[in-house]
XYZ file of C-alpha atoms in Angstrom:
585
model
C -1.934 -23.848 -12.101
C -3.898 -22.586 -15.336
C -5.807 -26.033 -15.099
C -6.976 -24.600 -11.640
C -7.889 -21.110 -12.462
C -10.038 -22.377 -15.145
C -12.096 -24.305 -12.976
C -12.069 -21.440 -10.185
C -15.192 -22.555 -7.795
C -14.822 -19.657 -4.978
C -16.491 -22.369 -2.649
C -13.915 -24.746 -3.225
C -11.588 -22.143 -2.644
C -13.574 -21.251 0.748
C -12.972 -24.954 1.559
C -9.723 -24.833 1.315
C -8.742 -21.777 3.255
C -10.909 -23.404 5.818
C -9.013 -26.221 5.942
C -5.489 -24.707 6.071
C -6.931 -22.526 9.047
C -7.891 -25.609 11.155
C -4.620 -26.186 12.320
C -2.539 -23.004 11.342
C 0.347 -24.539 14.063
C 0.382 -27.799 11.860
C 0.622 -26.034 8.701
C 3.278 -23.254 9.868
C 5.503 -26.407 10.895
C 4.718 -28.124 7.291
C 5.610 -24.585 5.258
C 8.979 -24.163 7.471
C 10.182 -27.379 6.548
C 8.954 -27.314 2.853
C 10.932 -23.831 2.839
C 13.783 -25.443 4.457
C 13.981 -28.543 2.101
C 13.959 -26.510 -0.928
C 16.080 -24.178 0.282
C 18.792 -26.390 2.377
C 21.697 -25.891 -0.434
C 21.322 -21.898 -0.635
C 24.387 -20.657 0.522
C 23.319 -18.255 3.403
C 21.306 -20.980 5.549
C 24.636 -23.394 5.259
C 26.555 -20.933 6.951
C 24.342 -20.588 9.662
C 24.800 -23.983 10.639
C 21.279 -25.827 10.395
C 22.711 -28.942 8.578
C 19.423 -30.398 6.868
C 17.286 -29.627 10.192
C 13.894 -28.006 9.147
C 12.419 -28.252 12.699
C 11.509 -24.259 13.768
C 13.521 -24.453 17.219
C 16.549 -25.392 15.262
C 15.472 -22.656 12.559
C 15.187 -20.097 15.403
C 18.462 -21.117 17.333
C 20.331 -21.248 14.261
C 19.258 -17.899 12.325
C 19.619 -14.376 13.333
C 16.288 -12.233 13.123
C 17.797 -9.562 9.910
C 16.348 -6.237 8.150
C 17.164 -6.262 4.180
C 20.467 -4.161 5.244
C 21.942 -7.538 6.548
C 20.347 -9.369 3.089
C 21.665 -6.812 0.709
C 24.949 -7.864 0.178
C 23.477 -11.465 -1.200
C 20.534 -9.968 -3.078
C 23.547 -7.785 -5.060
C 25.390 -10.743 -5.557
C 22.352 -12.202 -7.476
C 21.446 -9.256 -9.225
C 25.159 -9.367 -10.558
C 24.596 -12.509 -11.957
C 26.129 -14.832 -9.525
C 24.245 -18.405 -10.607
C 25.482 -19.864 -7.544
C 22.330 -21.238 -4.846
C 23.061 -17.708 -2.725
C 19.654 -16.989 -0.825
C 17.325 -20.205 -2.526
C 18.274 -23.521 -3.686
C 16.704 -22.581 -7.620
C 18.511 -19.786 -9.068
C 16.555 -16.003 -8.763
C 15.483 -15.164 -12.063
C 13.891 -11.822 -11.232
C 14.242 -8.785 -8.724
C 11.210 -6.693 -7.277
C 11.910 -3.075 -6.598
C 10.219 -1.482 -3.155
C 8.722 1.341 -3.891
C 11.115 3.475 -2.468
C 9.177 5.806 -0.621
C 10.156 4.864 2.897
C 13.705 5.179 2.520
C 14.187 7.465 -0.187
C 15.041 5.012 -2.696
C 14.016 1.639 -3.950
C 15.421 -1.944 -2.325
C 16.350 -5.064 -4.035
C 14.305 -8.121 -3.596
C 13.957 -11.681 -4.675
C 10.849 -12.897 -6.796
C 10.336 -16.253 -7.822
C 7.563 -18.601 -9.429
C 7.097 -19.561 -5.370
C 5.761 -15.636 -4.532
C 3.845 -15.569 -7.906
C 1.958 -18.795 -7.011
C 1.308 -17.126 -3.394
C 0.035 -13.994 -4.749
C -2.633 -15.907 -6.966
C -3.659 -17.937 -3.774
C -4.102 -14.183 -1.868
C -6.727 -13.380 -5.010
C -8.712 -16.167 -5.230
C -9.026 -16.513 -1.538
C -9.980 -12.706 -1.522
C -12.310 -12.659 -4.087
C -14.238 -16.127 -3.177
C -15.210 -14.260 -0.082
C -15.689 -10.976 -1.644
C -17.897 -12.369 -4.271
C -19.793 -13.799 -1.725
C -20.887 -11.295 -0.099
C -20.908 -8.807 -3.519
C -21.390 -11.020 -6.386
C -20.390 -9.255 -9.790
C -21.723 -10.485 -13.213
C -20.216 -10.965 -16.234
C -18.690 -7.587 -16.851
C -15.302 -5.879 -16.762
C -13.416 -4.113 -14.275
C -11.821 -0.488 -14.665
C -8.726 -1.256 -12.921
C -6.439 2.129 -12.655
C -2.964 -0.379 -12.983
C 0.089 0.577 -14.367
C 3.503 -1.322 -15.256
C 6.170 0.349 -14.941
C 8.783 -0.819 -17.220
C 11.071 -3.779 -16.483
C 15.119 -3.477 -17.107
C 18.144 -5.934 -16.786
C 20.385 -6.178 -13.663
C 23.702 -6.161 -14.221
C 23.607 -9.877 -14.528
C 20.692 -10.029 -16.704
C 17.973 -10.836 -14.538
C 14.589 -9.044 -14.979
C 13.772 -6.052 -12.606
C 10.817 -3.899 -11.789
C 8.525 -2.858 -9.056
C 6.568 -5.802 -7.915
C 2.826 -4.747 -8.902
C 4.776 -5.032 -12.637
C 6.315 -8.189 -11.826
C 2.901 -9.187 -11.572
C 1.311 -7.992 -13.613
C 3.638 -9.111 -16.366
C 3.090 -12.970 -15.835
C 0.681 -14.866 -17.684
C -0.617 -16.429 -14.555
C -1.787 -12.670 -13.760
C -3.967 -12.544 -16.849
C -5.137 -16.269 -16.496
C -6.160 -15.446 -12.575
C -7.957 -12.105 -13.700
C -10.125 -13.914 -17.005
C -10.921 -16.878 -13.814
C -12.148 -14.450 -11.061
C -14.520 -12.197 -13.312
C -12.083 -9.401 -12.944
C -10.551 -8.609 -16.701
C -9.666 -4.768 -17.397
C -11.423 -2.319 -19.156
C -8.210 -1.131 -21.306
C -6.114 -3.058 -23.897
C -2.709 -4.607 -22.370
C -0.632 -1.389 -24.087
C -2.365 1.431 -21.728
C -1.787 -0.297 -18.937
C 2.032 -0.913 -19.750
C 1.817 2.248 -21.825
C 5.525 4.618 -21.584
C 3.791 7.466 -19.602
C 1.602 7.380 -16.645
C -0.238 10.220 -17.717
C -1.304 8.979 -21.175
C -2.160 5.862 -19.404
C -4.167 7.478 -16.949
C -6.281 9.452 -19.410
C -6.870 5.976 -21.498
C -8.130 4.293 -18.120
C -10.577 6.746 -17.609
C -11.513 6.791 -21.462
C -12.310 3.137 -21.918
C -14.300 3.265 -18.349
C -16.459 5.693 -20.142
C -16.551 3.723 -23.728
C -17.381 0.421 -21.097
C -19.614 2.006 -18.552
C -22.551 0.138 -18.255
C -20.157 -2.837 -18.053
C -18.021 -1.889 -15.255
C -18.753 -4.254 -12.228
C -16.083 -2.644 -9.754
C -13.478 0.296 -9.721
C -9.512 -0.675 -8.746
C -6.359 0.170 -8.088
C -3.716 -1.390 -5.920
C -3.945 1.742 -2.846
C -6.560 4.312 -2.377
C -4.724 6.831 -3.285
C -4.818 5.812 -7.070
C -8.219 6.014 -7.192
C -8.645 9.585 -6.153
C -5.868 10.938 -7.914
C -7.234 9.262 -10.838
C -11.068 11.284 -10.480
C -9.362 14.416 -9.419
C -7.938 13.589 -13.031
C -11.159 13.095 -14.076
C -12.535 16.844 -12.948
C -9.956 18.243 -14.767
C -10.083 16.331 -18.379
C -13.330 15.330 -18.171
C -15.080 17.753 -21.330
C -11.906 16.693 -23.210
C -13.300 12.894 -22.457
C -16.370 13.654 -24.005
C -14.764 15.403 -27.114
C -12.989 12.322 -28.068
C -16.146 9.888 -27.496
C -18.565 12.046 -29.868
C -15.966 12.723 -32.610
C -14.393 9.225 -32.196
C -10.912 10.567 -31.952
C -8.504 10.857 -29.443
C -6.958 13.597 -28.156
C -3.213 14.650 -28.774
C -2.704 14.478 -25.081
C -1.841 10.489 -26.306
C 1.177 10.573 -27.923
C 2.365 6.813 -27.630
C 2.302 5.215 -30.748
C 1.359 1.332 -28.912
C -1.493 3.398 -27.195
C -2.566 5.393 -29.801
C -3.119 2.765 -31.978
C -4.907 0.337 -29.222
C -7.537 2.733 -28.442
C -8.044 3.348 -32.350
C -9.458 0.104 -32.040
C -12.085 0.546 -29.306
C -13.030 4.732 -29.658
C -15.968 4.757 -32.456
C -17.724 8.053 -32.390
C -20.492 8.026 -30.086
C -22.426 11.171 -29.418
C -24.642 9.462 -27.660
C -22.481 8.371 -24.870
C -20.697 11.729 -24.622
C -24.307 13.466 -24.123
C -24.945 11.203 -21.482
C -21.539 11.589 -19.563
C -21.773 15.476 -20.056
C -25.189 15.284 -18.836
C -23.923 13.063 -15.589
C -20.961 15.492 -14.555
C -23.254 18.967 -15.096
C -26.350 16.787 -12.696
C -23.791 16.137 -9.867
C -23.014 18.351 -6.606
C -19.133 19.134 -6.124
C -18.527 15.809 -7.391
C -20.669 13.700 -4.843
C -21.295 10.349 -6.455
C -19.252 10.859 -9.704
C -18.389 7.230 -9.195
C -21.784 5.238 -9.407
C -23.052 7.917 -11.772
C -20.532 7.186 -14.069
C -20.573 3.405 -13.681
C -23.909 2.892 -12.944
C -23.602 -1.110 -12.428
C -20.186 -1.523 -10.262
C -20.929 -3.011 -7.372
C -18.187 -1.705 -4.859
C -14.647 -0.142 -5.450
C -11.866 -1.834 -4.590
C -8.310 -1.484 -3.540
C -5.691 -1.115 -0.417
C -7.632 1.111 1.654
C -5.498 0.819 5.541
C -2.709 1.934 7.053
C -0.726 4.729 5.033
C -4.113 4.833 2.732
C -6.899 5.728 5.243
C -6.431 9.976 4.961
C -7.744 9.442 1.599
C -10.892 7.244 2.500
C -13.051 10.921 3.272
C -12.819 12.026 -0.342
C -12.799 8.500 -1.902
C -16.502 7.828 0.207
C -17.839 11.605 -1.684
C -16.510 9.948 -4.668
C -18.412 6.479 -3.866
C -21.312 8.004 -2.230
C -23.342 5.067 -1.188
C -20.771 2.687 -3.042
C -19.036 -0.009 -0.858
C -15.113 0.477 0.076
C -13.905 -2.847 0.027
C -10.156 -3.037 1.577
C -7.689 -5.126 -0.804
C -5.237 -7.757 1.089
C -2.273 -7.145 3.240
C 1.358 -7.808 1.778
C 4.493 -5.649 0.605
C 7.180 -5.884 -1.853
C 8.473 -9.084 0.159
C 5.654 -11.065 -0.276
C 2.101 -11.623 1.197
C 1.125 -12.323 4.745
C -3.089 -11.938 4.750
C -6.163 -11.956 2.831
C -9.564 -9.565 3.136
C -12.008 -12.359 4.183
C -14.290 -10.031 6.073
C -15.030 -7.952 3.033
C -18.162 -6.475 4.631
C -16.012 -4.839 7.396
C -15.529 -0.975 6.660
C -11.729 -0.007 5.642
C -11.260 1.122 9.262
C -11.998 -1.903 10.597
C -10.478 -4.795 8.120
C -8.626 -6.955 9.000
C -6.678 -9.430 7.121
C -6.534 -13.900 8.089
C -2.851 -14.589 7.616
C -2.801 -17.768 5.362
C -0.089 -20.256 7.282
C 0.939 -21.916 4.208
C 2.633 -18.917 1.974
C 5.569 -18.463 4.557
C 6.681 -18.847 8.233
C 5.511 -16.011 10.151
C 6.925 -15.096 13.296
C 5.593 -12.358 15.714
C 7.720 -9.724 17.652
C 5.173 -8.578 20.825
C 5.578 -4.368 21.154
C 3.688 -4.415 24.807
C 7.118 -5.458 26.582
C 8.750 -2.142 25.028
C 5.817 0.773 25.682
C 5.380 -0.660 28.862
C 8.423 -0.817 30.258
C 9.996 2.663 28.350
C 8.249 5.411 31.516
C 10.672 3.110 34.056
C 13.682 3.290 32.026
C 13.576 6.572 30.036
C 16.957 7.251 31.586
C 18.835 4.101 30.274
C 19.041 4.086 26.416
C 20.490 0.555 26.610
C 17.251 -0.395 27.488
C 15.396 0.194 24.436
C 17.664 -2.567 22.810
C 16.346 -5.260 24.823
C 13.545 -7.085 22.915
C 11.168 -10.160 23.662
C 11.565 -13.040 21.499
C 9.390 -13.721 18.594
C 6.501 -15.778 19.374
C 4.992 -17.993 16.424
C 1.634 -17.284 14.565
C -0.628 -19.140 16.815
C 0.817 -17.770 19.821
C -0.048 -14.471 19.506
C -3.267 -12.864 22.111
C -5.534 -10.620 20.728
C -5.420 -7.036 21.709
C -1.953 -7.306 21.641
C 0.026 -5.330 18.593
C 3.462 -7.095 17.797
C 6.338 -6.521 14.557
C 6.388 -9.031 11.813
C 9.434 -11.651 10.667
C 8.683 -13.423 7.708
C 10.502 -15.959 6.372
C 9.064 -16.785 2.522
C 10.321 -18.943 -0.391
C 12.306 -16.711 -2.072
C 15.042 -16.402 0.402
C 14.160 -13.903 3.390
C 14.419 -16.026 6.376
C 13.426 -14.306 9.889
C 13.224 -11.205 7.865
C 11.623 -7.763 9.782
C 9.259 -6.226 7.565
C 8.810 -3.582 9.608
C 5.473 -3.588 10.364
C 3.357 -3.326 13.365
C -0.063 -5.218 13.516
C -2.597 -5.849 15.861
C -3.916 -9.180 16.334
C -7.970 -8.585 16.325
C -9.201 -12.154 16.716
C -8.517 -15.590 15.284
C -10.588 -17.155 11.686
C -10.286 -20.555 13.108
C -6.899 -20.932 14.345
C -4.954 -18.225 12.507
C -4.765 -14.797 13.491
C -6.449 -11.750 12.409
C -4.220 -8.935 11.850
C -5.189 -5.102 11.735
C -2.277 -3.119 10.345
C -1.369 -0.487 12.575
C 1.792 1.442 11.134
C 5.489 1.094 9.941
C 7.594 0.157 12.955
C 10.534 3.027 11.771
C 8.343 6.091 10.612
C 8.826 7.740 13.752
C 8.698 11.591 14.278
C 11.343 11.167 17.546
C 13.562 14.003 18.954
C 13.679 13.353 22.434
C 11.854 10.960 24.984
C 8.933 11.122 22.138
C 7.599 8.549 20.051
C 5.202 9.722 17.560
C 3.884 7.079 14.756
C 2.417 7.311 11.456
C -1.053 6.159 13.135
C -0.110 9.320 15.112
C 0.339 11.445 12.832
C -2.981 11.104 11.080
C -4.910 11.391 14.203
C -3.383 14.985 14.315
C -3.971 15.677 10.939
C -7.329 14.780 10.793
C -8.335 16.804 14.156
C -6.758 19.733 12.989
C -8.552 19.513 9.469
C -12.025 19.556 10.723
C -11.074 23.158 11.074
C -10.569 23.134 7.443
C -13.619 21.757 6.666
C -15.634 24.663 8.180
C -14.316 26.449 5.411
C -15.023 24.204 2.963
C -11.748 23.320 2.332
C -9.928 19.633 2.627
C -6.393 18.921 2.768
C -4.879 16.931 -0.350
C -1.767 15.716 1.412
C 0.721 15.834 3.531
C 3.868 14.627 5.496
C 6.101 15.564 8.057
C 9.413 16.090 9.160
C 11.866 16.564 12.385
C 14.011 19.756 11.881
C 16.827 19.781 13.801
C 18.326 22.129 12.679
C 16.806 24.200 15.279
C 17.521 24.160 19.402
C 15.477 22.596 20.481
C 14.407 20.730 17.298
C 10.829 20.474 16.347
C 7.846 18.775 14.150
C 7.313 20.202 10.902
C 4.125 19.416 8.813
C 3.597 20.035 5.029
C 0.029 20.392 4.191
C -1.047 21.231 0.729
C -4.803 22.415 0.902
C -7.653 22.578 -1.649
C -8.024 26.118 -1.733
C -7.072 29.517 0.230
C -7.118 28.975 3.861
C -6.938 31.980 6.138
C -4.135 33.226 8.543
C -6.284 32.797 11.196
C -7.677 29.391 10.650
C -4.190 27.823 9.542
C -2.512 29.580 13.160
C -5.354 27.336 14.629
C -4.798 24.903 12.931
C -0.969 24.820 13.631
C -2.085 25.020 17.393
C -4.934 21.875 17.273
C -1.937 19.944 15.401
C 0.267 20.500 18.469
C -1.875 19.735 21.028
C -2.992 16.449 19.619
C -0.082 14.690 19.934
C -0.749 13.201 22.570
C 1.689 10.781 23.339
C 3.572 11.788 26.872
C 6.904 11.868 25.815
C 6.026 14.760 23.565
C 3.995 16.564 25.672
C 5.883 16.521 28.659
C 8.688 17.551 26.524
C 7.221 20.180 25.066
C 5.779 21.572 28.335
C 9.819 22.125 29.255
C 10.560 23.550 25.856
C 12.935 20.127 25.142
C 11.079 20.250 21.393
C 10.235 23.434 20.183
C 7.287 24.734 18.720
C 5.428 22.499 16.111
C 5.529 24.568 12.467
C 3.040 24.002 9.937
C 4.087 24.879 6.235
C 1.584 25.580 3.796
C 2.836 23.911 0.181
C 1.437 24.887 -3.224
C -0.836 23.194 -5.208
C 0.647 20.201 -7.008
C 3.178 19.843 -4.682
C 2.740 16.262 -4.302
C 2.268 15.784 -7.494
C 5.724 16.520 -8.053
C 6.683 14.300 -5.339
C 4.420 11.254 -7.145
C 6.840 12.537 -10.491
C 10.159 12.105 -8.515
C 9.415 8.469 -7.466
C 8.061 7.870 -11.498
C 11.524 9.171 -12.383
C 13.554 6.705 -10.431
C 11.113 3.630 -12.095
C 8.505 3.758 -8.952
C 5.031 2.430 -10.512
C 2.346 4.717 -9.521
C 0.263 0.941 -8.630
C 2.953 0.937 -5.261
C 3.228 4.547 -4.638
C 2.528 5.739 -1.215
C 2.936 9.695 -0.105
C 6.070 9.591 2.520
C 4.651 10.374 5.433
C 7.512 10.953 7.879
C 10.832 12.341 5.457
C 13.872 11.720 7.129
C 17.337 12.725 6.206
C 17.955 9.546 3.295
C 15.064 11.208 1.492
C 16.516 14.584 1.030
C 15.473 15.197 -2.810
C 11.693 14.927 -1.512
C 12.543 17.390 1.283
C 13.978 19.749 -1.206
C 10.783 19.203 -3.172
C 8.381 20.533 -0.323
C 10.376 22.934 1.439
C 10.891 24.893 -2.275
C 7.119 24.930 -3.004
C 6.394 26.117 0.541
C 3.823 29.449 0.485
C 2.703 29.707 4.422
C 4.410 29.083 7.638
C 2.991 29.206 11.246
C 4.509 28.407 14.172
C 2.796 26.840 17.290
C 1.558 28.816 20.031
C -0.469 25.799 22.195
C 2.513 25.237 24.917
């Protein structure tokens, strides 16, 4: 592994995606029974009856498509410290924590030296074709990471969120020096004890390292901009520390305090220039490239749950590339960014066929068949059978089982994709949104892809006034008859009654989907209600996930808050300020 890194040669990597591609059917097969091999002893696939067979007809006959509720159980077992071959035929040494804002709270899963070796195959296949397009020199990278710490199971096995996981292995460190891509900030900011020290020290050492800085990163989108609307609110306090050399008391970690001793020298020089940069710019249009005046693009995961925030990061960026970072979750990967030319709205990610057996649930059967059978609820638990990776038709969007090497077989990520062409013979997937986040009440089906479309229609109304909103998520209150949508929006400034009422209306009417509408026409879900939160609202809902050991590298705003996630309800309906109900039906 380290042998290979230090020789990195992005063509050679090129070449070998390539050739895995040619025959992504061939490959699947090989991976299923390399899986199955390895894996034949664990305890779950001998109950199910496969008896050495590694052939995917047997695989499918034999084991039962499962969420991680149906997993949980083993995973536990492991985490207690039962040595036993359980889920993998090597013992689990180490537990990833989801990030907990789907469901309200974090979920156990496996990670083993298998996932670790398949994440470092998603970066250099990523970056050989980024770097292709946007070669980056010799420089560093200001990388807005952060490790949250890692604790002991009851059994003694190593847990934390995945990004720290990650970026706790030497291989992580090793990859990074190969592919150009080493961070600005000593190792103790970015596993520092408090975000918010960290933070500050990220955006310090950018500064001390500007002219060096080849590309700006974090793992989502939504990192980046929280970190420059950081930035316009510590920024003179930046400059302090670089002309006197000294760094503020904001830093009170020991570790951190005493790595940045070692890099801040004072420089009045550099805190002219930065003051001079920040006073020269226009509400903060193109604070990125003046800062950083040689990165090349800015990096990070820029789809699904992250594009809302792609208006303000592109003001940040100015004429700056977005470059989308690959598709995977807590589970493990499924795609790689090999289009990195294509803007965040349209990437797309090439599945590579030989970090897992992927399997491919189509959606079309269910949406098209729900109008004729609206009255039978039975229906709706009828459902095609999977279809295998090269099987899948573009234009179609379908739900996706993955079955990896550290024991999730014919596991539902809950994901909907879209299959958007082929790079040789595997697919090309566009994610589309989280299978459950649904805003449902009565014949309506309402995703998070949904949900943005309204949000974004009813904010050009917003911007008219100059004003942009920072956040928000949504919720189905049943509490009233008929129940209704609720959205939380916290805004950037003080919006009028008369533009939020309209606003409240345009949200209404743009759901669009016919259940809804023809349901609200009859009054069977009541009036949509938009509430108005206070600034910093979601800040304190980014503070809540910290609290429970989220890593703000995997936090995503909840979009859709449903009644498992009821401390993050209480958070927004307490800081609520404005309320308007719908008037559109």
């Amino acid at each position: 592994m380290l042998e290979k890194m230090e020789e990195f040669d992005p063509e050679k990597v090129i070449e070998e995606f390539e050739a895995i591609t040619q025959d992504a059917g061939k490959v699947q097969r090989e991976t299923l029974k390399k899986i199955l091999e390895e894996n034949g002893s664990a305890e779950y696939l001998q109950s199910l009856g496969l008896n050495g067979r590694t052939d995917p007809e047997s695989f499918k006959t034999c084991v039962p498509l499962v969420t991680h509720k149906e997993l949980e159980p083993y995973i536990h077992r492991i985490a207690d410290g039962d040595h036993s071959p359980i889920l993998t035929g090597k013992p689990i040494t180490t537990i990833s924590l989801s990030s907990g804002t789907t469901q309200g709270k974090p979920k156990f899963v496996p990670f083993n030296d298998e996932l670790m070796e398949s994440t470092m195959q998603i970066y250099w296949t990523s970056f050989a074709f980024r770097n292709r397009e946007f070669p980056i020199g010799n420089g560093k990278a200001l990388q807005f990471i952060y490790s949250s710490k890692q604790f002991q199971t009851k059994g003694g096995l190593a847990a934390g969120t995945a990004t720290t996981n990650v970026y706790r292995n030497s291989q992580f460190k090793e990859t990074m020096k190969a592919i150009q891509s080493q961070s600005c900030c000593p190792d103790e900011v970015i596993f520092g004890p408090d975000f918010h020290q960290s933070l500050y020290c990220h955006l310090l050492c950018g500064l001390i390292f500007r002219d060096e800085v080849q590309f700006v990163f974090s793992t989502f989108a939504h990192s980046i901009i929280h970190a420059f609307r950081t930035f316009e609110q510590v920024w003179e306090e930046l400059c302090t520390d670089i002309r006197e050399g000294i760094l503020s008391s904001r830093v009170s970690a020991p570790s951190i305090r005493t790595a940045m001793s070692k890099l801040l020298k004072p420089n009045p020089e550099l805190a002219d220039l930065v003051y001079k940069k920040v006073t020269g710019l226009s509400n903060w249009y193109r604070l990125i490239p003046e800062l950083f005046p040689n990165a090349k693009y800015i990096y990070g995961i820029m789809t699904g749950s992250m594009e809302p925030y792609l208006r303000k990061l592109r003001h940040y960026a100015g004429e700056l590339p977005l470059l989308s970072a690959d598709y995977g979750a807590s589970e493990g990967w499924i795609g790689a960014n090999v289009n990195p030319k294509l803007p965040p709205e349209l990437t797309t990610f090439a599945v590579l066929p030989n970090i897992g057996f992927f399997e491919f649930i189509p959606m079309k059967h269910n949406i098209e068949d729900q109008d004729h059978n609206q009255m039978d609820p039975s229906f709706f638990h009828i459902e095609p059978e999977p279809v295998d990776l090269t099987e899948v038709k573009i234009g179609e969007e379908y739900e996706i089982i993955v079955t990896n090497f550290a024991g999730l077989y014919r596991y539902r990520l809950g994901d909907v994709v879209k299959v958007m062409g082929f790079h040789n013979t595997t697919p090309e997937l566009k994610f589309v949104c989280r299978r459950n986040l649904l805003l449902t009440i009565n014949i309506d089906k309402n995703t998070e892809k949904d949900l943005q479309l309204a949000v974004e229609e009813a904010s050009k109304l917003l911007g008219e006034e100059k004003l942009e909103v920072v956040d928000y998520s949504s919720h189905v209150d049943s509490s009233t008859d008929p129940g209704h949508y609720v959205i939380f929006w916290e805004i950037s400034g003080e919006a009028g009654e008369e533009i939020l009422k309209e606003c409240c209306n345009c949200l209404d009417r743009s759901f669009v989907d016919a259940g809804y509408v023809s349901s609200r026409k009859v009054n069977a879900i009541g009036a949509l209600e938009l509430r108005v939160v206070r600034g910093g609202t979601f800040q304190k809902i980014l503070d809540h996930y910290l609290g429970l050991g989220s890593a703000v590298s995997q936090f995503k705003t909840p979009r859709c808050v449903g009644p498992t996630n009821n401390l993050v309800l209480q958070i927004l309906c307490d800081n609520v300020v404005e309320s308007y109900f719908s008037t559109a039906f």
